PDB file of C-alpha atoms and ligand atoms in Angstrom:
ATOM      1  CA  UNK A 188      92.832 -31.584  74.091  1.00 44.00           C
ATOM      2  CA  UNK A 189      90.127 -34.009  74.123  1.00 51.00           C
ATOM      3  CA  UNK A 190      87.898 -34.670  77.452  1.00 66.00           C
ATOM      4  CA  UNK A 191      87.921 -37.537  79.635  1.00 70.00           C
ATOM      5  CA  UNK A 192      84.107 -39.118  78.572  1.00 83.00           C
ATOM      6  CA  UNK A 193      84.454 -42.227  76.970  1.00 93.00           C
ATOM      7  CA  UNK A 194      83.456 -42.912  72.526  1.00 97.00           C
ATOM      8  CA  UNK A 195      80.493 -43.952  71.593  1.00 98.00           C
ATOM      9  CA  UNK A 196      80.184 -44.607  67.580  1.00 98.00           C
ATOM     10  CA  UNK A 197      76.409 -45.684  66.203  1.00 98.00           C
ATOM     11  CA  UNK A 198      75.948 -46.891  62.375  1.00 98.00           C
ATOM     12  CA  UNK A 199      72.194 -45.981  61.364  1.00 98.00           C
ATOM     13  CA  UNK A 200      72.234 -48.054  58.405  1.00 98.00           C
ATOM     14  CA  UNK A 201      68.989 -46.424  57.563  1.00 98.00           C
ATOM     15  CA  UNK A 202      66.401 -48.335  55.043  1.00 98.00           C
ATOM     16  CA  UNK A 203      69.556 -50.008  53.902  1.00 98.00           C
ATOM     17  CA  UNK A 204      70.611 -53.862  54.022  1.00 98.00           C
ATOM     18  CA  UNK A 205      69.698 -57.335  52.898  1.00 98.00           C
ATOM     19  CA  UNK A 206      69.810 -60.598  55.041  1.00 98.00           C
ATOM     20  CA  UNK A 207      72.123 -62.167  53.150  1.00 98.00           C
ATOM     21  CA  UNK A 208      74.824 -59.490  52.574  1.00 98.00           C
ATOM     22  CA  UNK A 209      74.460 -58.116  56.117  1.00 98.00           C
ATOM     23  CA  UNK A 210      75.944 -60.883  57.177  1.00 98.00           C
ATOM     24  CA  UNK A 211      79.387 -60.130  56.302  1.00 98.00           C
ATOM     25  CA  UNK A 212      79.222 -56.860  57.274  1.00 98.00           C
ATOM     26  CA  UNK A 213      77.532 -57.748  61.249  1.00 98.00           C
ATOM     27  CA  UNK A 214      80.240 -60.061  61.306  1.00 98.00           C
ATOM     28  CA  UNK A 215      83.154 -58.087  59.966  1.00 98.00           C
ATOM     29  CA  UNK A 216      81.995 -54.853  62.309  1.00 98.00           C
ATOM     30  CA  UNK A 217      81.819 -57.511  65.471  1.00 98.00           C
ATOM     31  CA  UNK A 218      84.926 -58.952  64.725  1.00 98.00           C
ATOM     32  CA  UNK A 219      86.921 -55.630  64.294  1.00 98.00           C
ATOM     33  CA  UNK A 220      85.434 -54.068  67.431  1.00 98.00           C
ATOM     34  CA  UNK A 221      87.227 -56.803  69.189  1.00 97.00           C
ATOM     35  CA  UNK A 222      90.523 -55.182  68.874  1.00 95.00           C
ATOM     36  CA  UNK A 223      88.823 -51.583  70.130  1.00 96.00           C
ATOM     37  CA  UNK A 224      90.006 -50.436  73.855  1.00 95.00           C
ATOM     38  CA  UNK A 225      87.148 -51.021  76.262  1.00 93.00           C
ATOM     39  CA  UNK A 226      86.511 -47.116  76.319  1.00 93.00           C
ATOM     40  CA  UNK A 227      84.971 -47.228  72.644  1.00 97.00           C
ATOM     41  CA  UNK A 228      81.165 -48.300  72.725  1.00 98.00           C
ATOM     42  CA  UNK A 229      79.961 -49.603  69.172  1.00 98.00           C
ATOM     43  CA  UNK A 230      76.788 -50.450  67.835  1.00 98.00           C
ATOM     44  CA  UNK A 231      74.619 -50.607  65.013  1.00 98.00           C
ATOM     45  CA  UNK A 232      70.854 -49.676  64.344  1.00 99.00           C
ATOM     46  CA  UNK A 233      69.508 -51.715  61.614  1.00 98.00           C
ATOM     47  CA  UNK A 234      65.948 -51.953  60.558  1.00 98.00           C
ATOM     48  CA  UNK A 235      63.473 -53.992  62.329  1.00 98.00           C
ATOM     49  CA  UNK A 236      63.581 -56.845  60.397  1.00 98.00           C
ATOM     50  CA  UNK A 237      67.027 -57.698  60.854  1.00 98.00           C
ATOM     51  CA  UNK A 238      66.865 -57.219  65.058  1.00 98.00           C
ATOM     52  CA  UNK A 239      67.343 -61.085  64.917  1.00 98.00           C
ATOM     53  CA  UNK A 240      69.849 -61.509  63.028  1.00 98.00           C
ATOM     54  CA  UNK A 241      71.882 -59.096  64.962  1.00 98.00           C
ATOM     55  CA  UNK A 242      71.290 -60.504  67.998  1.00 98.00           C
ATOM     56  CA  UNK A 243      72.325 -63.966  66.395  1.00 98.00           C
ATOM     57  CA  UNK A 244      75.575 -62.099  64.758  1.00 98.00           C
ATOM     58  CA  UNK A 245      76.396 -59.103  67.789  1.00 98.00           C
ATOM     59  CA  UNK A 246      75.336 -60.973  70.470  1.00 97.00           C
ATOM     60  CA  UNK A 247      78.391 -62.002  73.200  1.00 96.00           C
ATOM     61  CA  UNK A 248      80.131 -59.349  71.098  1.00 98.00           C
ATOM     62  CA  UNK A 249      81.315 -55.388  71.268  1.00 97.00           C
ATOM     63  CA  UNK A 250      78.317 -54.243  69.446  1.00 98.00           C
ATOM     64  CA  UNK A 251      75.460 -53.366  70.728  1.00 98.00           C
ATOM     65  CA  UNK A 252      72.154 -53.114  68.164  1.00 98.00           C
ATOM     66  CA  UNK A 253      69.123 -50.829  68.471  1.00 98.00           C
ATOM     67  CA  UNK A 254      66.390 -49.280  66.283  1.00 98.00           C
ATOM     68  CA  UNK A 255      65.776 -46.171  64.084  1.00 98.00           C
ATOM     69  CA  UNK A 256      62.980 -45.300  65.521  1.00 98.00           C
ATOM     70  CA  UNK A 257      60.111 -46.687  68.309  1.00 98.00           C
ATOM     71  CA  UNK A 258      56.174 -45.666  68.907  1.00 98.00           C
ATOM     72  CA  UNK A 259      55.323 -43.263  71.229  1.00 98.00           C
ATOM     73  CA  UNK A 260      52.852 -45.879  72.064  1.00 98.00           C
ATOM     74  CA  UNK A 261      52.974 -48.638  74.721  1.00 97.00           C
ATOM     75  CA  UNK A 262      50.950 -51.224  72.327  1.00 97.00           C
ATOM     76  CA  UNK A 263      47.557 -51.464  70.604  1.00 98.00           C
ATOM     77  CA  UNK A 264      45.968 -50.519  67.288  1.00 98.00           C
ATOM     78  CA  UNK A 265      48.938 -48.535  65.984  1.00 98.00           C
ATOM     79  CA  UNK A 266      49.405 -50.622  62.397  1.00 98.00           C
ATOM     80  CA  UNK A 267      53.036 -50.565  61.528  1.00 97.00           C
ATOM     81  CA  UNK A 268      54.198 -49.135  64.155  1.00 98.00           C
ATOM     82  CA  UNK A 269      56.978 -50.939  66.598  1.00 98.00           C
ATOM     83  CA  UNK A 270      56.762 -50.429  70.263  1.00 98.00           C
ATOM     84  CA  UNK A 271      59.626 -50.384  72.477  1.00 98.00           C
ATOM     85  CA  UNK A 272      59.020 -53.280  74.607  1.00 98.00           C
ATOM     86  CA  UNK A 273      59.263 -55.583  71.135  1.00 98.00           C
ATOM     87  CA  UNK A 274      62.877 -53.934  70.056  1.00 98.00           C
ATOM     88  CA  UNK A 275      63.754 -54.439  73.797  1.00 98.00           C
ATOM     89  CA  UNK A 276      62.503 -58.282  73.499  1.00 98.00           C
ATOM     90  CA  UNK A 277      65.506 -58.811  71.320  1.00 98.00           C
ATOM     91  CA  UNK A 278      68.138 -57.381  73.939  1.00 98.00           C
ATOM     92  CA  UNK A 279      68.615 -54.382  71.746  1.00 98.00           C
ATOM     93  CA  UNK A 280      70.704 -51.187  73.363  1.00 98.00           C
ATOM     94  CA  UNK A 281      69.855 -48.196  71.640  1.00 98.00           C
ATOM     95  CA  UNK A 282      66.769 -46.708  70.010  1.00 98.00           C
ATOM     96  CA  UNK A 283      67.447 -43.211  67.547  1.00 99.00           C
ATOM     97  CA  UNK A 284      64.591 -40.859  67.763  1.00 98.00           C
ATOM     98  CA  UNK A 285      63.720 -37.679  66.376  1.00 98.00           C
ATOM     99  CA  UNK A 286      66.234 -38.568  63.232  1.00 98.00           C
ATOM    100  CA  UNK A 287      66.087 -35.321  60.909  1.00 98.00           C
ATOM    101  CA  UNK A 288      64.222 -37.497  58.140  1.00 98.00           C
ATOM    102  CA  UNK A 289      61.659 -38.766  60.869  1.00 98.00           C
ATOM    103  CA  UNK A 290      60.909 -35.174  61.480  1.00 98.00           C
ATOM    104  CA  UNK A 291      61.063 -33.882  57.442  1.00 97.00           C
ATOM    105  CA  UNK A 292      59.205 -36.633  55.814  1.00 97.00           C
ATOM    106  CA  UNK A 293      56.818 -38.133  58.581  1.00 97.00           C
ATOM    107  CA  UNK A 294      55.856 -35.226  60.317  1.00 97.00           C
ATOM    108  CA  UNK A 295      57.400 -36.079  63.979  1.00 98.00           C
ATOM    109  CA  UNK A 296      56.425 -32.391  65.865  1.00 98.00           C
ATOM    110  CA  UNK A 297      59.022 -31.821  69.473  1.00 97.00           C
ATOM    111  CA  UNK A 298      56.248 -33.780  71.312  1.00 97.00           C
ATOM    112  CA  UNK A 299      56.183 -36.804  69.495  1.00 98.00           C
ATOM    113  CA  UNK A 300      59.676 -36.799  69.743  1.00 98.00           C
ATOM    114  CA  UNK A 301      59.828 -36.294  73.842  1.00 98.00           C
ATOM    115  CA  UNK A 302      56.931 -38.826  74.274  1.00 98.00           C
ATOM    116  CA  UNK A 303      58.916 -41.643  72.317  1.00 98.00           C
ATOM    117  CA  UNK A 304      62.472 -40.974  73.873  1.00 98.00           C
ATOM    118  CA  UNK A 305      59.757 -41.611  77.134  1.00 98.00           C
ATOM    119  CA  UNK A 306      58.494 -44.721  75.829  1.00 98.00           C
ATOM    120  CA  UNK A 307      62.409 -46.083  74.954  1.00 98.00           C
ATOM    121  CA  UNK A 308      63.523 -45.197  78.412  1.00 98.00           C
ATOM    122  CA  UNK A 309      60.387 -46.945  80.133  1.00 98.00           C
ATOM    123  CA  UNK A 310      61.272 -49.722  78.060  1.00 98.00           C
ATOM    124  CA  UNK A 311      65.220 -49.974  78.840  1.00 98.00           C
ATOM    125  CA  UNK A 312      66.430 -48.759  75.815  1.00 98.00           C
ATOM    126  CA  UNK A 313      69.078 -45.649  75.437  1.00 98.00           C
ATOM    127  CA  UNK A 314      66.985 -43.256  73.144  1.00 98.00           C
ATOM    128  CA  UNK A 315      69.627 -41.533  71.082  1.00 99.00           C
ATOM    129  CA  UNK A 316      67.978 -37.796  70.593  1.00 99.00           C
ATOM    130  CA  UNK A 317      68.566 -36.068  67.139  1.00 98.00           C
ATOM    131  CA  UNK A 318      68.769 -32.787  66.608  1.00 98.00           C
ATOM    132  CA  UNK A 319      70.261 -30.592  64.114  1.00 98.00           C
ATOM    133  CA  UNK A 320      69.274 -27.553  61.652  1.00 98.00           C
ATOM    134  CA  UNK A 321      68.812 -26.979  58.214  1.00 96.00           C
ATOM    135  CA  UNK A 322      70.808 -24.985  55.879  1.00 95.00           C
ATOM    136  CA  UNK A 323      68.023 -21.689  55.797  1.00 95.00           C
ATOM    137  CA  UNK A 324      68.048 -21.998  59.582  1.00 96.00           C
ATOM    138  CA  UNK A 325      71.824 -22.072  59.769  1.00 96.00           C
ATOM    139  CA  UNK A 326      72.276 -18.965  57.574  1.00 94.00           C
ATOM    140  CA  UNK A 327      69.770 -17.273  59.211  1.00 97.00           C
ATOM    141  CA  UNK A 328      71.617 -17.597  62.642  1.00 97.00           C
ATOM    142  CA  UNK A 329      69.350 -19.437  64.096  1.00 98.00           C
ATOM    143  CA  UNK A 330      71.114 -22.819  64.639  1.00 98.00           C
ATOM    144  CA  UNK A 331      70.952 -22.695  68.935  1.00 98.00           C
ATOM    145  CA  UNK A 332      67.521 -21.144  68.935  1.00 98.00           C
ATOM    146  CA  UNK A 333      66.618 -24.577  66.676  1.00 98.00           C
ATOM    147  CA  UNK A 334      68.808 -26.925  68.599  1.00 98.00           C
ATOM    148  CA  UNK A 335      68.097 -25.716  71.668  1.00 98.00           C
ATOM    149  CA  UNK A 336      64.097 -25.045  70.778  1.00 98.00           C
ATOM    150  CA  UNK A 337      64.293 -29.536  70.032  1.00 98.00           C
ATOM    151  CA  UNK A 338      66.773 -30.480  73.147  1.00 98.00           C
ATOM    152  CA  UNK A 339      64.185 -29.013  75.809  1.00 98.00           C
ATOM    153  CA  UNK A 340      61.302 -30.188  74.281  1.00 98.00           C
ATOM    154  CA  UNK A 341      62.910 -33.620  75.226  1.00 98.00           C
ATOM    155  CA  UNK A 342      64.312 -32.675  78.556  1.00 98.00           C
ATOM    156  CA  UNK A 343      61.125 -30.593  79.750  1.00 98.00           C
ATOM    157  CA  UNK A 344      59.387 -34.333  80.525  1.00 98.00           C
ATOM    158  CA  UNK A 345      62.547 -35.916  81.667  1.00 98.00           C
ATOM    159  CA  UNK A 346      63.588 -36.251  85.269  1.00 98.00           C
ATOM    160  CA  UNK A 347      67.275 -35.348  85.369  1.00 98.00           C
ATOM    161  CA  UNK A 348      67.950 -39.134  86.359  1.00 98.00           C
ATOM    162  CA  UNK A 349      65.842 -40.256  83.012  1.00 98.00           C
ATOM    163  CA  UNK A 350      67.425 -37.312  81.135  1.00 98.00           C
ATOM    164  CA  UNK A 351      71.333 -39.039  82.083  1.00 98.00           C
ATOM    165  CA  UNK A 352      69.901 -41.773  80.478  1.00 98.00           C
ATOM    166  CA  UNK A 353      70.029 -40.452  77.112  1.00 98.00           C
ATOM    167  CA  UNK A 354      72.411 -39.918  74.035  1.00 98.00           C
ATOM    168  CA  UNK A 355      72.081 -36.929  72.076  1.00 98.00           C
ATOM    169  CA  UNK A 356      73.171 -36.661  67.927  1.00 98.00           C
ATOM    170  CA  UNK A 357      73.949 -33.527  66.894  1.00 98.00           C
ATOM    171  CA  UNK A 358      73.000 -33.563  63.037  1.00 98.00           C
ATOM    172  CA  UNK A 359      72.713 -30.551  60.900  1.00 98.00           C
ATOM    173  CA  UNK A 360      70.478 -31.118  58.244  1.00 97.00           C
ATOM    174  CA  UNK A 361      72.848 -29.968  55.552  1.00 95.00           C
ATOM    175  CA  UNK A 362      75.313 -32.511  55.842  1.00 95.00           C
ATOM    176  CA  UNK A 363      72.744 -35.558  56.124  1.00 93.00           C
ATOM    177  CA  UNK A 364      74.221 -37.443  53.285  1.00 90.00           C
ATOM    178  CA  UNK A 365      75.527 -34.577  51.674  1.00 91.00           C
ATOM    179  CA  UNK A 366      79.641 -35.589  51.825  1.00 88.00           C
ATOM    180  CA  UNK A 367      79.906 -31.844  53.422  1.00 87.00           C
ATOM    181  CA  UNK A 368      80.439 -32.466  57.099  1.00 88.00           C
ATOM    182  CA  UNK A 369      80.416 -29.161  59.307  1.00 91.00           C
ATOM    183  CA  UNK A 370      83.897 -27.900  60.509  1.00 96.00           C
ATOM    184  CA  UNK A 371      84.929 -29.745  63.286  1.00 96.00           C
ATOM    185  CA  UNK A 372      84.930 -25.850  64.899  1.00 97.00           C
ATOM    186  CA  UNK A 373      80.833 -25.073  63.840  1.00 97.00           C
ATOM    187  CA  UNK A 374      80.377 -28.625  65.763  1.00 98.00           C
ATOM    188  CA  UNK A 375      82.371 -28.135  68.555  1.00 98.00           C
ATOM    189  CA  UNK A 376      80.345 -24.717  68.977  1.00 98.00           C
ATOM    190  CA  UNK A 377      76.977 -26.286  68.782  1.00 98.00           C
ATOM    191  CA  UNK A 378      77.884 -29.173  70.927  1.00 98.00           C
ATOM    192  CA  UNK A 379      79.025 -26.749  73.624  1.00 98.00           C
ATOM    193  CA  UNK A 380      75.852 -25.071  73.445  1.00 98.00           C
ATOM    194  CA  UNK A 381      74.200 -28.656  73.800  1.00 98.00           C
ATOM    195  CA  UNK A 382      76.435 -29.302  76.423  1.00 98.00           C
ATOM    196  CA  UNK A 383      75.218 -26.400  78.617  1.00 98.00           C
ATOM    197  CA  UNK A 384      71.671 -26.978  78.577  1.00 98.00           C
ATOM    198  CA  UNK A 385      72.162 -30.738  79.113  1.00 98.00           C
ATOM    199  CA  UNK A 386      74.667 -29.234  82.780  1.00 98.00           C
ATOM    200  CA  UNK A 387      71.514 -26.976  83.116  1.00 98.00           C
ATOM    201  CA  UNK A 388      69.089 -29.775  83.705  1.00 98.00           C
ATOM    202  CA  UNK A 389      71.245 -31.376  86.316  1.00 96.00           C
ATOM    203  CA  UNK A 390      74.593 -32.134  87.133  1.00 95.00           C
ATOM    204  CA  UNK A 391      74.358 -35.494  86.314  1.00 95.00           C
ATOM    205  CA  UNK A 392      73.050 -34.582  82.613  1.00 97.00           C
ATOM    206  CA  UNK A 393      76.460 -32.332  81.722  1.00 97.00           C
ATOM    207  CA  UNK A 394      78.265 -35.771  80.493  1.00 95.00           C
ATOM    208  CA  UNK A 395      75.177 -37.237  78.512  1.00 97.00           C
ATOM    209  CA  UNK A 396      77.136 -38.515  74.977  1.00 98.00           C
ATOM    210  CA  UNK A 397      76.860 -35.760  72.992  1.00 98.00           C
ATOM    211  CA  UNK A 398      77.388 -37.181  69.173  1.00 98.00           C
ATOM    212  CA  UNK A 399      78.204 -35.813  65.671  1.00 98.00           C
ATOM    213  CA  UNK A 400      76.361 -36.827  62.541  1.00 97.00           C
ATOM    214  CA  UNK A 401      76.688 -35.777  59.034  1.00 97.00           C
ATOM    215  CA  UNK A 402      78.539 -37.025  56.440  1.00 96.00           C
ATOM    216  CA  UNK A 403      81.420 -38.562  58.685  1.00 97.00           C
ATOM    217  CA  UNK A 404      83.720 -40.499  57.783  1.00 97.00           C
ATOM    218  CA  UNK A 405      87.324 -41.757  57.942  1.00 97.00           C
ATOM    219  CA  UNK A 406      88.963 -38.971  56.746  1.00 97.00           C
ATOM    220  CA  UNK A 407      87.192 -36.594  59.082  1.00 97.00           C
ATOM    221  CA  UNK A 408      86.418 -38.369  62.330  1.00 98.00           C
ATOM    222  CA  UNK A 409      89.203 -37.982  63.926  1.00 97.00           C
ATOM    223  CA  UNK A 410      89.168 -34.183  64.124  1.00 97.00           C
ATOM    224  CA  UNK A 411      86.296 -34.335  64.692  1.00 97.00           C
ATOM    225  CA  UNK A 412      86.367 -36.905  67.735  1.00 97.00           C
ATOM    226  CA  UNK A 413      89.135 -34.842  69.063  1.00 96.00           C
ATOM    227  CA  UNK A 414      87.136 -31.877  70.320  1.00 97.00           C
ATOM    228  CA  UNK A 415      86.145 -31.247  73.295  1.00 96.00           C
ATOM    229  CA  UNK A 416      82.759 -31.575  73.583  1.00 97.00           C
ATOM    230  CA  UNK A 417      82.061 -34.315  70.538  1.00 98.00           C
ATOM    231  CA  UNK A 418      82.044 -37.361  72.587  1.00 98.00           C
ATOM    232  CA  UNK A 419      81.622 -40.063  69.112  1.00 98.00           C
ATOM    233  CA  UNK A 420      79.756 -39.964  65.810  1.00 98.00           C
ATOM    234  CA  UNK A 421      76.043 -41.226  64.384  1.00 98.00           C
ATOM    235  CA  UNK A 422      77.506 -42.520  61.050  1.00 98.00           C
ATOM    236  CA  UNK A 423      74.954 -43.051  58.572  1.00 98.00           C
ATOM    237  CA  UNK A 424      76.161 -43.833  54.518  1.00 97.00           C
ATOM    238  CA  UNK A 425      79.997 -44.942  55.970  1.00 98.00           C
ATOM    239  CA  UNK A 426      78.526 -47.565  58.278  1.00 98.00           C
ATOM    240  CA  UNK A 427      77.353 -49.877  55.441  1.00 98.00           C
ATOM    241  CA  UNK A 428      81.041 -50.256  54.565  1.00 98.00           C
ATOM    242  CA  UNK A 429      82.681 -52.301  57.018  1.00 98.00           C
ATOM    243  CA  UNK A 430      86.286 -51.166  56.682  1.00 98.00           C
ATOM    244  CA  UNK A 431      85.279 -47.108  56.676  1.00 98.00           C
ATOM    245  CA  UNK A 432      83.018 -48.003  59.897  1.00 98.00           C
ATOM    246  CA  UNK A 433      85.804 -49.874  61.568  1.00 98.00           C
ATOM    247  CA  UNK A 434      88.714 -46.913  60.706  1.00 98.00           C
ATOM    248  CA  UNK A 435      85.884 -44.391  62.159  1.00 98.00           C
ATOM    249  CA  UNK A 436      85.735 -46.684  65.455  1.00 98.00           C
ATOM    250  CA  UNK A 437      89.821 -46.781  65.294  1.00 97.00           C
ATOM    251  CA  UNK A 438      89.121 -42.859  65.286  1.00 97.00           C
ATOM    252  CA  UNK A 439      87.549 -42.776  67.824  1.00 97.00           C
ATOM    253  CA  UNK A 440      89.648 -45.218  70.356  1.00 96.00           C
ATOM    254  CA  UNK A 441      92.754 -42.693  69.146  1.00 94.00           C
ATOM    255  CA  UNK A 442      91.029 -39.666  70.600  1.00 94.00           C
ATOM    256  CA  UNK A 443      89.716 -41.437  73.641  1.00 87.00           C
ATOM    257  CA  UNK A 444      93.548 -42.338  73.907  1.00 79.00           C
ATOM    258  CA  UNK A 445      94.785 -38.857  73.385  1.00 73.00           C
ATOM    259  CA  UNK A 446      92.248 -38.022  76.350  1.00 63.00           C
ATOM    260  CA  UNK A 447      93.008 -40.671  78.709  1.00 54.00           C
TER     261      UNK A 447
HETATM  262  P1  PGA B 300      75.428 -39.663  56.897  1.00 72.93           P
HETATM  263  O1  PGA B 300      74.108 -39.811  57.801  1.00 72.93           O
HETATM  264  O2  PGA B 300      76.584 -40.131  57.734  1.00 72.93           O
HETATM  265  O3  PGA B 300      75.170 -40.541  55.704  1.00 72.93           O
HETATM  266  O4  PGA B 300      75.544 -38.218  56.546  1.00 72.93           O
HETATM  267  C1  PGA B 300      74.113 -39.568  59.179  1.00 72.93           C
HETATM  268  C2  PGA B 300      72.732 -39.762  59.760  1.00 72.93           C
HETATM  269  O5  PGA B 300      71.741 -39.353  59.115  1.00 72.93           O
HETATM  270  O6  PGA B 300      72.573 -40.320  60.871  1.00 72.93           O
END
């Protein structure tokens, strides 16, 4: 039996898209999010470049846009970096930080992580927190020492008010564009673990979104939506393909249905 929380489904297209082709696929997602039942949130983080174009596309519609990542500055002499208050300028909803690849390739310590998700909130945005393990740490058994190790670090300079504020992505590292999602039972476990540190902070934390990301995709999300504690999916390679992100919202609306 599924829980009562509503679905939440974000496509992190990653570096991926063109202005021209996105297009279609801004205007396919909007128009087949019409049809979802109000308790399925969509939306789409694109990169920066195309913020105004989904506003122009998304906006008046069911998807909401946000970024990949934001500074953990306010502004100043930060070349290349984006600061909050300029992906908020173009009405965007949702900011991902701490995004396994963020951490792996560009160095992004706990700190850096908790200091942006500060910087999104202060800005209006809904930081969407990654977190997830890799494949020598899962074997190892130490997935919830990991998980739990990158949640707090986050939570530690919340307020529990700013810390109901956020979404967090649960994202092992092994099935990051891999096509080997974990069981819907190994996320269900992790997420329950998530779910009791998040109720530890304060009671109004325990029903923060908790999502799944890793190679989902039709076939799999609706298990995986189904369980308990997996309240929606970060869908990375199958939300660049308009009909596989549409049948993963349609997932997602049937376990919110089973639910309600
Ligand atoms: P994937 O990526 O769905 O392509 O595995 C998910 C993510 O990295 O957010």
């Amino acid at each position: 039996m599924s829980n009562q929380r509503s679905k939440l489904v974000v496509g992190n297209w990653k570096m991926h898209g063109r202005l021209a082709p996105n297009v279609a696929l801004l205007q396919g997602v909007a128009r087949g999010a019409q049809a979802l039942p109000q308790d399925v949130r969509v939306g789409v983080c694109v990169p920066y470049p195309y913020f105004a174009q989904a506003q122009a596309l998304l906006g008046g519609s069911r998807v909401a846009w946000g970024a990949q990542d934001v500074s953990a500055h306010e502004q100043g002499a930060y070349t290349g970096e984006v600061a909050a208050g300029m992906i908020a300028d173009f009405e965007a909803t949702y900011a991902i930080v701490g995004h396994s690849e963020r951490r792996a390739y560009h160095g992004e310590s706990p700190e850096l992580v908790a200091a942006k998700t500060q910087r999104a909130l202060a800005a209006g945005l809904t930081p969407i927190v990654c977190v997830g393990e890799t494949l020598d740490e899962r074997e190892s058994g130490a997935t919830e020492c990991v998980v739990g190790a990158q949640l707090n670090a986050v939570l530690v300079v919340l307020s529990a008010d700013e810390a109901a504020r956020i979404v967090v992505a649960y994202e092992p590292v092994w099935a990051i564009g891999t096509g080997k999602s974990a069981t819907s039972e190994q996320a269900q476990q992790v997420h329950a673990f998530l779910r009791a540190r998040l109720a530890a902070k304060g009671a109004q934390v325990a029903d923060v979104p908790l999502l799944y990301g890793g190679s989902v995709k039709p076939e799999n999300a609706a298990e995986l939506f189904r369980q308990n504690d997996i309240d929606g999916g970060l869908i990375g390679g199958a939300a660049l393909k308009e009909g596989d992100f549409l049948a993963i919202c349609a997932a997602a609306a049937a376990a919110a249905d089973v639910a309600g």
